[in-house]
Short mmCIF file of C-alpha atoms and ligand atoms in Angstrom, two decimals:
data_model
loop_
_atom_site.label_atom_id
_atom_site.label_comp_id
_atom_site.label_asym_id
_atom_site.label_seq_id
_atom_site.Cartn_x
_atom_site.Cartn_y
_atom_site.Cartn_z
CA UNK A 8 0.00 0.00 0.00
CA UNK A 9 1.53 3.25 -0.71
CA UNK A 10 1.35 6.04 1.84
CA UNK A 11 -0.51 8.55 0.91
CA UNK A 12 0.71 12.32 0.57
CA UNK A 13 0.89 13.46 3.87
CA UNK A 14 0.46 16.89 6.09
CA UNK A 15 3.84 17.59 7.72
CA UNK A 16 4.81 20.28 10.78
CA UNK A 17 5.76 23.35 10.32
CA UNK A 18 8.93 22.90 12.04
CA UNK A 19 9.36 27.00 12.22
CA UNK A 20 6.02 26.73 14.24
CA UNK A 21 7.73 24.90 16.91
CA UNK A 22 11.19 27.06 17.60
CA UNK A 23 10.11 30.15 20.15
CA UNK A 24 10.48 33.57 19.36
CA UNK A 25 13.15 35.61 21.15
CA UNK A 26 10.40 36.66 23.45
CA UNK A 27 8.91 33.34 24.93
CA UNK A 28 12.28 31.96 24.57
CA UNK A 29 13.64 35.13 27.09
CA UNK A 30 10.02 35.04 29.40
CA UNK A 31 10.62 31.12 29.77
CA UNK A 32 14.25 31.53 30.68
CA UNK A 33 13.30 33.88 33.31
CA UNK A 34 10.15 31.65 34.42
CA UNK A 35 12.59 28.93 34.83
CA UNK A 36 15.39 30.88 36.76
CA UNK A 37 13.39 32.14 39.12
CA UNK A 38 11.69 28.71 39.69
CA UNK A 39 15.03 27.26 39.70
CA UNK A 40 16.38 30.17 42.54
CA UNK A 41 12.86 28.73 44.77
CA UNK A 42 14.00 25.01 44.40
CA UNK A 43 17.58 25.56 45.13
CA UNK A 44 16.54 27.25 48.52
CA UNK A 45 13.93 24.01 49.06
CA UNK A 46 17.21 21.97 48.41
CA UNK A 47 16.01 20.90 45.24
CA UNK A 48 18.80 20.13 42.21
CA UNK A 49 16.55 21.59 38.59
CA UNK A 50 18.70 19.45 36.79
CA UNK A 51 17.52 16.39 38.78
CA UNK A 52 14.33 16.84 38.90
CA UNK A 53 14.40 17.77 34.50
CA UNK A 54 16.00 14.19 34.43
CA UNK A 55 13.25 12.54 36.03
CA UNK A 56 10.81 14.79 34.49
CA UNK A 57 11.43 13.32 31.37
CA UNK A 58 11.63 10.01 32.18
CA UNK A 59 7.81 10.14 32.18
CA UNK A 60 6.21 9.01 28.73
CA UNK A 61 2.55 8.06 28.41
CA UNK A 62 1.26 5.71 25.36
CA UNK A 63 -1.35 7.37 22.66
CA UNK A 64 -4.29 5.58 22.12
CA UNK A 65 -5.01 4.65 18.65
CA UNK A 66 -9.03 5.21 19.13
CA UNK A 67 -8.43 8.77 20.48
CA UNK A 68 -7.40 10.04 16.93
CA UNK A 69 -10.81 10.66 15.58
CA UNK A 70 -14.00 12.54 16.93
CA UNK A 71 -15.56 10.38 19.35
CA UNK A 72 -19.37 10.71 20.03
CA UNK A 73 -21.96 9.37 22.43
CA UNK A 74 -25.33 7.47 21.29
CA UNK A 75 -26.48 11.24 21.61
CA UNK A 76 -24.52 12.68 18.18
CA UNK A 77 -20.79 13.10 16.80
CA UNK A 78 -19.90 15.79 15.39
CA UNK A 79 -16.62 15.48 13.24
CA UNK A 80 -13.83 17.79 12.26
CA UNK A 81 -11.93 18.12 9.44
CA UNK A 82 -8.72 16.47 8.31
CA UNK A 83 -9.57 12.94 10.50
CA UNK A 84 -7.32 10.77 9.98
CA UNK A 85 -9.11 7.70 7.64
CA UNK A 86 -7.21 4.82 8.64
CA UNK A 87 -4.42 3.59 10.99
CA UNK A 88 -1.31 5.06 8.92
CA UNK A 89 -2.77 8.56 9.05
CA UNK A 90 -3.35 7.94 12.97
CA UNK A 91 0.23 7.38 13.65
CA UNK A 92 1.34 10.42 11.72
CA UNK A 93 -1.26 11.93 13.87
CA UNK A 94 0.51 10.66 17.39
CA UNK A 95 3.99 11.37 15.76
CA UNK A 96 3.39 14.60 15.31
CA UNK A 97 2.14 14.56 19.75
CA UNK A 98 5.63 12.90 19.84
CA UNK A 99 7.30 15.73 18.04
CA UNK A 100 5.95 18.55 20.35
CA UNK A 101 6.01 17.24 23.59
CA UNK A 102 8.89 14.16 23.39
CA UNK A 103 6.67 11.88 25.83
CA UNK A 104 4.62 9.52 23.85
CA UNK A 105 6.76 7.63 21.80
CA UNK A 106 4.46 4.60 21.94
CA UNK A 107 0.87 3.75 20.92
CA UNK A 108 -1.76 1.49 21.88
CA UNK A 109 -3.55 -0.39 19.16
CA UNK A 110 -7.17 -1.50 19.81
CA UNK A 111 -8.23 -4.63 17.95
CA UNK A 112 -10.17 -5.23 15.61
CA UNK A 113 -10.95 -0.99 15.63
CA UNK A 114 -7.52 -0.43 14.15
CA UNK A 115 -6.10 -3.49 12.84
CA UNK A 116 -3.46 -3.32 10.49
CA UNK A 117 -4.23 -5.35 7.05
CA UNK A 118 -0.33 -5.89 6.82
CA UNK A 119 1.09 -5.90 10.52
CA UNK A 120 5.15 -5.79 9.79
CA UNK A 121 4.12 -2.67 7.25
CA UNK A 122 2.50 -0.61 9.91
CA UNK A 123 6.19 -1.53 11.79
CA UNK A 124 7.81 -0.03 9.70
CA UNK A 125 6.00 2.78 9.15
CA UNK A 126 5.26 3.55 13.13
CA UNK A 127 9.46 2.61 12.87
CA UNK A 128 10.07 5.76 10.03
CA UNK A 129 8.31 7.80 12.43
CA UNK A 130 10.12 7.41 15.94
CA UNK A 131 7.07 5.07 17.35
CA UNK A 132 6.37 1.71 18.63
CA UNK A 133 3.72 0.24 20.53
CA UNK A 134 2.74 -0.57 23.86
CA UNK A 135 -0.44 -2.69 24.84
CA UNK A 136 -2.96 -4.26 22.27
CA UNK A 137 -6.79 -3.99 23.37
CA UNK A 138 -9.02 -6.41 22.44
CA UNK A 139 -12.91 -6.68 21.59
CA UNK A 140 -15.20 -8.68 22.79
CA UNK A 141 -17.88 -5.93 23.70
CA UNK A 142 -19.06 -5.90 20.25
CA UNK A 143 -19.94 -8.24 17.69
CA UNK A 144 -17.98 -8.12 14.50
CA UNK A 145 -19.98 -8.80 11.14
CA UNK A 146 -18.20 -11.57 10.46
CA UNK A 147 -18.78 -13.17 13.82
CA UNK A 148 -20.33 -16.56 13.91
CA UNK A 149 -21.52 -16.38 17.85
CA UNK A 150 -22.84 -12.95 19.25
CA UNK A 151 -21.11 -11.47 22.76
CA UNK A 152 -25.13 -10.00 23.70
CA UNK A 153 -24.67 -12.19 26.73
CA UNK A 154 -20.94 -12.13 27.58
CA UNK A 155 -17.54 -13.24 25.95
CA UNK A 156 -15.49 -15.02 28.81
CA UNK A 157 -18.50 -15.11 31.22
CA UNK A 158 -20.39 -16.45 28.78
CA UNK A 159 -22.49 -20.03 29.55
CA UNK A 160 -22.11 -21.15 25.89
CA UNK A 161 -18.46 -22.75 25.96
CA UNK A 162 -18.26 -21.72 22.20
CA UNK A 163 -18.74 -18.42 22.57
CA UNK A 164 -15.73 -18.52 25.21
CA UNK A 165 -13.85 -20.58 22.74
CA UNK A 166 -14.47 -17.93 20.52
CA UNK A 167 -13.43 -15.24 22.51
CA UNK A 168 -10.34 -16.97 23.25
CA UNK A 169 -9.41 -17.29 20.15
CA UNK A 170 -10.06 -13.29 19.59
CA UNK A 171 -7.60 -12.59 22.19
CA UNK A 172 -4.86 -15.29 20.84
CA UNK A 173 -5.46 -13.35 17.47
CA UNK A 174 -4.66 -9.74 18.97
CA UNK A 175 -1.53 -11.13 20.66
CA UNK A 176 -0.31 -12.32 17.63
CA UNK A 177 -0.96 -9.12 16.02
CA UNK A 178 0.59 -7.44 18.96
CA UNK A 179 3.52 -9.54 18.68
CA UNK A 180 4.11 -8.96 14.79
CA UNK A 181 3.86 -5.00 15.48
CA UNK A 182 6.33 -5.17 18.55
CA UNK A 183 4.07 -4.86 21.48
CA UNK A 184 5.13 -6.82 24.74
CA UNK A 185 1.28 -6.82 26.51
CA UNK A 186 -2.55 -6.95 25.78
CA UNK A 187 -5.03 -5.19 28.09
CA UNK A 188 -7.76 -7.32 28.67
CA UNK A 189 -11.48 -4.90 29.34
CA UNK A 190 -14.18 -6.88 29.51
CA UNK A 191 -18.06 -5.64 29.16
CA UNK A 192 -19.39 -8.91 30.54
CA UNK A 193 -21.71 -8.58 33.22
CA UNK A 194 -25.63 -8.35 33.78
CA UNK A 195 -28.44 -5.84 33.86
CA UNK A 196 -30.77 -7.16 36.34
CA UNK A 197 -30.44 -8.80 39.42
CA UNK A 198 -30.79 -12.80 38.34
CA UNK A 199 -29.54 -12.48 35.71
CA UNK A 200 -26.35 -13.81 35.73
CA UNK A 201 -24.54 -16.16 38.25
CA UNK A 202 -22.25 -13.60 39.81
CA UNK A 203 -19.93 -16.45 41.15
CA UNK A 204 -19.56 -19.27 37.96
CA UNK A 205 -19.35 -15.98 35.55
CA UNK A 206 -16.70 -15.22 37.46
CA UNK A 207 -14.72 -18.33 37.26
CA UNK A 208 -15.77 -18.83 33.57
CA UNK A 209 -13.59 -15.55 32.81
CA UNK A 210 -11.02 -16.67 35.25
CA UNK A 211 -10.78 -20.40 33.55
CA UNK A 212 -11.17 -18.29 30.05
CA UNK A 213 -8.03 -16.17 31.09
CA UNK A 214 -5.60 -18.73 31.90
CA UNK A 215 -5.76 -19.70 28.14
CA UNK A 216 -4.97 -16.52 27.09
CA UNK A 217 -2.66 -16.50 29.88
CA UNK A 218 -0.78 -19.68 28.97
CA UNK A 219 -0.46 -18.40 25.50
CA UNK A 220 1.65 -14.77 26.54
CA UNK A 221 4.90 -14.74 24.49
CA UNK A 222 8.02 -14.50 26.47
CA UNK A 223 8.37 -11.39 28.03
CA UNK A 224 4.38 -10.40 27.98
CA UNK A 225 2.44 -9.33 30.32
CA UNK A 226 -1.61 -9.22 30.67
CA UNK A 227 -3.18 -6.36 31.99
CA UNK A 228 -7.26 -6.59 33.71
CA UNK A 229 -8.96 -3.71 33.42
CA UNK A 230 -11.93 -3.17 36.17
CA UNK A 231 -14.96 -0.66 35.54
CA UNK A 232 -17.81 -0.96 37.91
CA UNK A 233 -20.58 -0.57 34.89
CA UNK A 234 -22.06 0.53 31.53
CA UNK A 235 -22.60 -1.49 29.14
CA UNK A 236 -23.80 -3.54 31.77
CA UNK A 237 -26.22 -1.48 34.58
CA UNK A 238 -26.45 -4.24 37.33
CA UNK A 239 -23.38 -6.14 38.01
CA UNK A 240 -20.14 -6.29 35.61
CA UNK A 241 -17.52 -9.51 36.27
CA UNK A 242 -14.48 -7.22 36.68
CA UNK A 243 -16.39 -4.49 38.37
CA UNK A 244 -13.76 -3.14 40.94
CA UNK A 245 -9.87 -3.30 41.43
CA UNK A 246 -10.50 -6.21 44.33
CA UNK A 247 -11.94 -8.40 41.16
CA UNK A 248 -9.52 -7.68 39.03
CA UNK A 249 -6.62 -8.14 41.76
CA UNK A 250 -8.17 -11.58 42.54
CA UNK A 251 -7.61 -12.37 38.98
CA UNK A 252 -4.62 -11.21 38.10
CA UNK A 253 -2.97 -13.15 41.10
CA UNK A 254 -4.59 -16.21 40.26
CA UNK A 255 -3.20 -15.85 36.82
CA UNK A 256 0.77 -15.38 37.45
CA UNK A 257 3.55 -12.76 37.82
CA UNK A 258 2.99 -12.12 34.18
CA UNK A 259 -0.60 -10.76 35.26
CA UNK A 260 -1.78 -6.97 36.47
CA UNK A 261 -4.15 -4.90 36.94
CA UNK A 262 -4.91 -1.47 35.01
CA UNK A 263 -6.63 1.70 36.38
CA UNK A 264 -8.77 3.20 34.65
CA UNK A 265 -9.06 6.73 36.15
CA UNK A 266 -12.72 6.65 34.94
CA UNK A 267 -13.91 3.60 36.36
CA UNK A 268 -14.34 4.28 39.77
CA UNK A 269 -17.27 5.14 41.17
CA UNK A 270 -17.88 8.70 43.18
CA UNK A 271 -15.76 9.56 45.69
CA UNK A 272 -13.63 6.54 44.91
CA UNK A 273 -10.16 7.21 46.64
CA UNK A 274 -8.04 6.30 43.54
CA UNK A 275 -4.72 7.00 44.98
CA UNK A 276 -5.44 4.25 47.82
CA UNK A 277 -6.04 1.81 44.94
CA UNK A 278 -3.05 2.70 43.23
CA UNK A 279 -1.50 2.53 46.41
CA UNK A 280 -3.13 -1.10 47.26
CA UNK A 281 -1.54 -2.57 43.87
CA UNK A 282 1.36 -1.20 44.26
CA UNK A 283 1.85 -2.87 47.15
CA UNK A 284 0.69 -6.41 45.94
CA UNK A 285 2.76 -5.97 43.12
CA UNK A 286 0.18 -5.74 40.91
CA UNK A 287 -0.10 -2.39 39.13
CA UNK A 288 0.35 -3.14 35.62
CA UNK A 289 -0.90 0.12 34.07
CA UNK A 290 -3.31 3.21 33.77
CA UNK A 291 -5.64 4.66 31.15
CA UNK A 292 -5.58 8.52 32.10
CA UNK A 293 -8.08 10.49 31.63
CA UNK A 294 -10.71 12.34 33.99
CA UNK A 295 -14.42 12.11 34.30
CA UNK A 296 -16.97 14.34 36.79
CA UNK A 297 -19.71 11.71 36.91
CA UNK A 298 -19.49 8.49 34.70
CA UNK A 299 -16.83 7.04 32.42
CA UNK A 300 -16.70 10.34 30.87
CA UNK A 301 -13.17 9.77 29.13
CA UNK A 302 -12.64 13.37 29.37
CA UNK A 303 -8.73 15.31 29.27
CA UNK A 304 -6.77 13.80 32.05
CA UNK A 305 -6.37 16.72 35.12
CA UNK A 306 -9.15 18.79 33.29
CA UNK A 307 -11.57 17.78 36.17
CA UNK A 308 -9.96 16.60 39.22
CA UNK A 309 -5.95 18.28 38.74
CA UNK A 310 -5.63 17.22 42.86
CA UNK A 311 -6.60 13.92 42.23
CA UNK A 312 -4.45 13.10 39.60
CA UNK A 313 -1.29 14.57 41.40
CA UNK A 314 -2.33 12.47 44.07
CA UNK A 315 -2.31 9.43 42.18
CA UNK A 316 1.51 10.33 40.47
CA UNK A 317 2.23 11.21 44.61
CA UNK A 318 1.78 7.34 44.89
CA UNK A 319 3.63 6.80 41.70
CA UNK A 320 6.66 8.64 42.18
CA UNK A 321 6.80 7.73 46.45
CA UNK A 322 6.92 3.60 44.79
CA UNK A 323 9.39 4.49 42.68
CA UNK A 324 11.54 6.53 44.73
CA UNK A 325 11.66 3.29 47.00
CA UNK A 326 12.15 0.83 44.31
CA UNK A 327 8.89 -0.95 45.59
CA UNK A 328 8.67 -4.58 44.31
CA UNK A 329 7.82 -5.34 40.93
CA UNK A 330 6.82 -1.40 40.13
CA UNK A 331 7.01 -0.94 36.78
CA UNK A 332 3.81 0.57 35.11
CA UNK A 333 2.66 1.04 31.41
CA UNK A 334 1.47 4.81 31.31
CA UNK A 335 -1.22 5.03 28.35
CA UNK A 336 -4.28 7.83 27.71
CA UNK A 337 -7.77 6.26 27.22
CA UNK A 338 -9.96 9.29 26.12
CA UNK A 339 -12.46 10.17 23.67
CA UNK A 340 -12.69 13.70 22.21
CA UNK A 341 -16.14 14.50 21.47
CA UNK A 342 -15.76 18.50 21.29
CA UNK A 343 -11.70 19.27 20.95
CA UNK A 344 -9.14 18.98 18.19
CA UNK A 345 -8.32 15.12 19.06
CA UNK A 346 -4.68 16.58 18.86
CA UNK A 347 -4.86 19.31 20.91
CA UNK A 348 -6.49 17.51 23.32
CA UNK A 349 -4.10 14.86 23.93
CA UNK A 350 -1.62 17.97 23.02
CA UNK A 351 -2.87 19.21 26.87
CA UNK A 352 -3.31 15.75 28.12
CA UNK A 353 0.63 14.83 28.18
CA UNK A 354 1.11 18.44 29.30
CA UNK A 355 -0.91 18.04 32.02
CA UNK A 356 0.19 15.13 33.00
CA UNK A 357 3.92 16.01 32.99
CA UNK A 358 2.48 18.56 35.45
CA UNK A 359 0.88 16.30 38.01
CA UNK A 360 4.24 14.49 37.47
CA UNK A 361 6.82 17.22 38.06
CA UNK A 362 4.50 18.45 41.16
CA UNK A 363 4.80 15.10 42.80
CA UNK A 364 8.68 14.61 42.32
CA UNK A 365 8.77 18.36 43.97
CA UNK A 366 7.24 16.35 47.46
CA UNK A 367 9.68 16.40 50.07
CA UNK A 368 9.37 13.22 50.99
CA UNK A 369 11.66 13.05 54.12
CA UNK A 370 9.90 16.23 55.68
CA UNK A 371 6.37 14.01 54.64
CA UNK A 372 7.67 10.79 56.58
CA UNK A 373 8.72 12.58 59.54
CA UNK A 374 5.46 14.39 60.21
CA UNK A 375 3.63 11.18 59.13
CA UNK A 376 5.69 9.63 61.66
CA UNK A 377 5.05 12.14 64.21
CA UNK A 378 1.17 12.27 63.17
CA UNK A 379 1.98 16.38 62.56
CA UNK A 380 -1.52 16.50 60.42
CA UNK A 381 -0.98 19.78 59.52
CA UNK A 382 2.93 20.14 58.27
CA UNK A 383 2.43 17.02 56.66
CA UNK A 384 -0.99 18.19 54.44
CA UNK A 385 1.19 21.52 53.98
CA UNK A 386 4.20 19.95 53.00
CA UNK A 387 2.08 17.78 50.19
CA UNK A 388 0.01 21.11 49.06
CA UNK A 389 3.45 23.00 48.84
CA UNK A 390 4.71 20.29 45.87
CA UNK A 391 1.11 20.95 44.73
CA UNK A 392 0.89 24.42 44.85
CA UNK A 393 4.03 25.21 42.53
CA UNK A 394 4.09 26.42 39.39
CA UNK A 395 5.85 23.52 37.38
CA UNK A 396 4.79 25.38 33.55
CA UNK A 397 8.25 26.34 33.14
CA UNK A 398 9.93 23.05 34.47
CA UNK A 399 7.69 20.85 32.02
CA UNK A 400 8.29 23.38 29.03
CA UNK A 401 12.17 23.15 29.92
CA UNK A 402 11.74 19.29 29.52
CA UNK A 403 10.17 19.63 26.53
CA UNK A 404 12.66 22.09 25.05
CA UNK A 405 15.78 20.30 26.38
CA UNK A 406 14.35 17.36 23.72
CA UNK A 407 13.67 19.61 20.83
CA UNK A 408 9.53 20.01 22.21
CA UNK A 409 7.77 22.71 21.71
CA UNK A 410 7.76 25.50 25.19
CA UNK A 411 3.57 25.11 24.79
CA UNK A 412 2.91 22.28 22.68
CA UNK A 413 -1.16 23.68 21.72
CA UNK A 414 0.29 27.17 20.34
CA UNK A 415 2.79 25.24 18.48
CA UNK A 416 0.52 23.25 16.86
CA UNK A 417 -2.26 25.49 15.94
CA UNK A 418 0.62 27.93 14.78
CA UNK A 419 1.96 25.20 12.48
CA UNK A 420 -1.70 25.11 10.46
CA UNK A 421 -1.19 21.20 10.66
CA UNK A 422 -4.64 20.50 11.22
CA UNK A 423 -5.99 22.94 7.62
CA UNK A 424 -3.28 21.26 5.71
CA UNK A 425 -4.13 17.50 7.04
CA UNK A 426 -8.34 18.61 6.26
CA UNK A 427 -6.81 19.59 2.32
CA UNK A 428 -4.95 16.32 1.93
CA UNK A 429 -7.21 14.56 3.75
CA UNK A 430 -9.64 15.87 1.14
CA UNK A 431 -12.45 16.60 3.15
CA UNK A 432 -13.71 13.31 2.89
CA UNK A 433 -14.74 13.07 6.20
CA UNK A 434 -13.20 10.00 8.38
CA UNK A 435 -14.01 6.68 8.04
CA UNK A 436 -15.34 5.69 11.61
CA UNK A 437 -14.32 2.25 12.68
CA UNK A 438 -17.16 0.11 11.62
CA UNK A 439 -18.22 -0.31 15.43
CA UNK A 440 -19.01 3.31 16.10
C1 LRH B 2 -13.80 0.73 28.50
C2 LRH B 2 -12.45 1.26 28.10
C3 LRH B 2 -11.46 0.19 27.70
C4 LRH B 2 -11.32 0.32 26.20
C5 LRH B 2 -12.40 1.21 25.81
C6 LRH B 2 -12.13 2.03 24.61
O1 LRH B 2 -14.62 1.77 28.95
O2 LRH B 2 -11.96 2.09 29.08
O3 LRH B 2 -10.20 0.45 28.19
O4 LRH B 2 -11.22 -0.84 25.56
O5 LRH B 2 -12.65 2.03 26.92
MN1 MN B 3 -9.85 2.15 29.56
#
């Protein structure tokens, strides 16, 4: 298949005028003068800064929509190759997401080893494959209306097995080393469904898929507590999918979901739960006010989300066991550029992350030890309460980002010339949609 022409960057969009370049440089100093008298070494906390890198979703490239309407833009990418120059061009202005996750069969490549080597010509790779079973393909001989692992037909198991050996072999051929595993089974009303054998139907379904990892692989479970299903779902909270993934293996761990938690949910302890069973495999970042939402990561619930990177960079700091996360965005962008959104997606989460290596952890442990309440909630809203902008634009820059990745990108007129070549044709939806 030969690429087709495509819109490029306007690198000239990306280098800063004399002007931001000086107001940044003086932003950064005099951030720089306030960490130095905190004790803080810039230059450290730059080189963990940029450690962080978060994996693109390939389903977050398009207009999303809700059963209620969706309302495209212009210049959608129509088909996986046009997605990835989509997320290389995220990669390009903010250096942290040089990795994408595919979702199967949504954006299945017809020739694996060629979308390689085209993610390859563009700086990317790929981190976890998602599979399907929460809709039924039309080629599909048994319908998923009533389950896929949960399922009391053994041949609609079978055959969701077999969609799951099928996306690891994909996921193999393009690279990937892991396969998040979200499952809509559950039930509607109360009687419905069995809530114990379901259970171990997906558990017994999982060890196949389990048994079949490559070497190397790892399986992530991803919990939501509902919708599609409105009475119980079979991974509905982190305790079923921690149940599962130690039954399964060390090669087996659990995801978060930011938006699968019901209100009030204390995410952080969750995070912090896993972490200490060894089981955090991953997250899906985004943010949500009511439901699954899938709305911009920090857009909501900022706080929250530095809390959760609090737990993230405290485990790492102490080299907790088996810590060793896959970082990925799960969003869908029913209103916003679907590249300017994830644009202030990695930028805001390169915030939460540069607040929470600004904690000073010794000063927290010591009033946590002496049960100070207040010096240790002032010592947490203190790493909170910075201004990181210029620390996170200095990462950026110090890789050859862009200072603000959104003005970069609407200065560089990618998305007009992407709707010409793209010829206005508006995208192809995948068929699911
Ligand atoms: C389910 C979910 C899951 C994906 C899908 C796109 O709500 O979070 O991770 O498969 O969204
Ligand atoms: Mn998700």
């Amino acid at each position: 298949m030969t690429a087709p022409e495509r819109p490029l960057l306007d690198e000239e969009a990306i280098r800063p005028s004399t002007a931001d370049a000086d107001t940044h440089q003086r932003d950064l100093d005099a951030l720089g003068e306030r960490l130095v008298r905190d004790g803080v070494s810039l230059d450290d906390v730059l080189d963990e800064l940029r450690t962080f890198e978060v994996a693109v979703p390939s389903w977050a490239l398009g207009t999303g929509g809700t059963r209620f309407g969706r309302f495209p833009g212009g210049g959608e990418p129509r088909d996986i190759y046009e997605k990835m120059d989509d997320i290389a061009i995220i990669h390009r202005l903010t250096r942290a997401t040089p990795n994408v996750s595919l979702h199967i069969p949504w954006d299945e490549p017809d020739e694996p080893e060629a979308l390689r080597r085209h993610a390859a010509d563009l700086g990317l790779g790929f981190d976890a494959v998602n599979s399907n079973t929460f809709q039924d393909q039309p080629e599909q001989e048994l319908s998923y209306k009533f389950g896929s692992f949960c399922h009391t037909d053994a041949a609609v198991r079978e055959q969701a097995i077999e969609h799951h050996l099928h996306v690891i072999d994909v996921g193999r051929m393009l690279g990937s080393e892991s396969i998040t595993v979200w499952l809509a089974d559950g039930s509607s009303y109360p009687g419905q469904m069995h809530l114990r054998r379901s259970f171990e139907r997906t558990l017994d379904c999982l060890y196949s898929v389990y048994d079949a990892l490559p070497e190397g692989w790892r399986l992530f479970t991803e919990h939501k507590p509902y919708e599609p299903a409105f009475y119980a779902t079979v991974v509905q909270d982190w305790g079923s999918s921690l149940m599962l993934a130690q039954a399964l293996g060390v090669h087996a761990a659990c995801l978060v979901d930011l938006g699968h938690h019901l209100p009030n949910t204390n995410i952080e302890l969750v995070v912090a739960r896993l972490i200490a069973a060894g089981k955090l495999g991953g997250f899906h970042f985004n943010d949500a006010k009511y439901g699954d939402d899938d709305l911009t990561a920090g857009s909501i619930k900022p706080f929250q989300l530095f809390l959760v990177m609090n737990e993230l960079v405290d485990a790492r700091r102490e080299g907790a066991e088996g810590f060793a996360p896959s970082y990925m965005i799960d969003q869908s962008h029913n209103l916003k550029d679907p590249i300017e959104a994830l644009l202030m997606t990695v930028d805001n989460l390169q915030r939460a992350w540069a607040k929470a290596l600004l904690v000073d952890r010794d000063a927290l442990a010591a009033y946590q030890e002496e049960n100070d309440v207040v010096l240790a909630e002032r010592t947490l809203r203190a790493a909170y309460e910075t201004d990181v902008r210029p620390l996170v634009a200095e990462a950026r820059r110090g890789r050859g980002g862009a200072l603000d990745p959104v003005a970069a990108f609407r200065a560089s007129g990618y998305r007009s010339a992407a709707t010409l070549v793209r010829a206005a044709t508006d995208y192809v939806p995948p068929r699911s949609l």
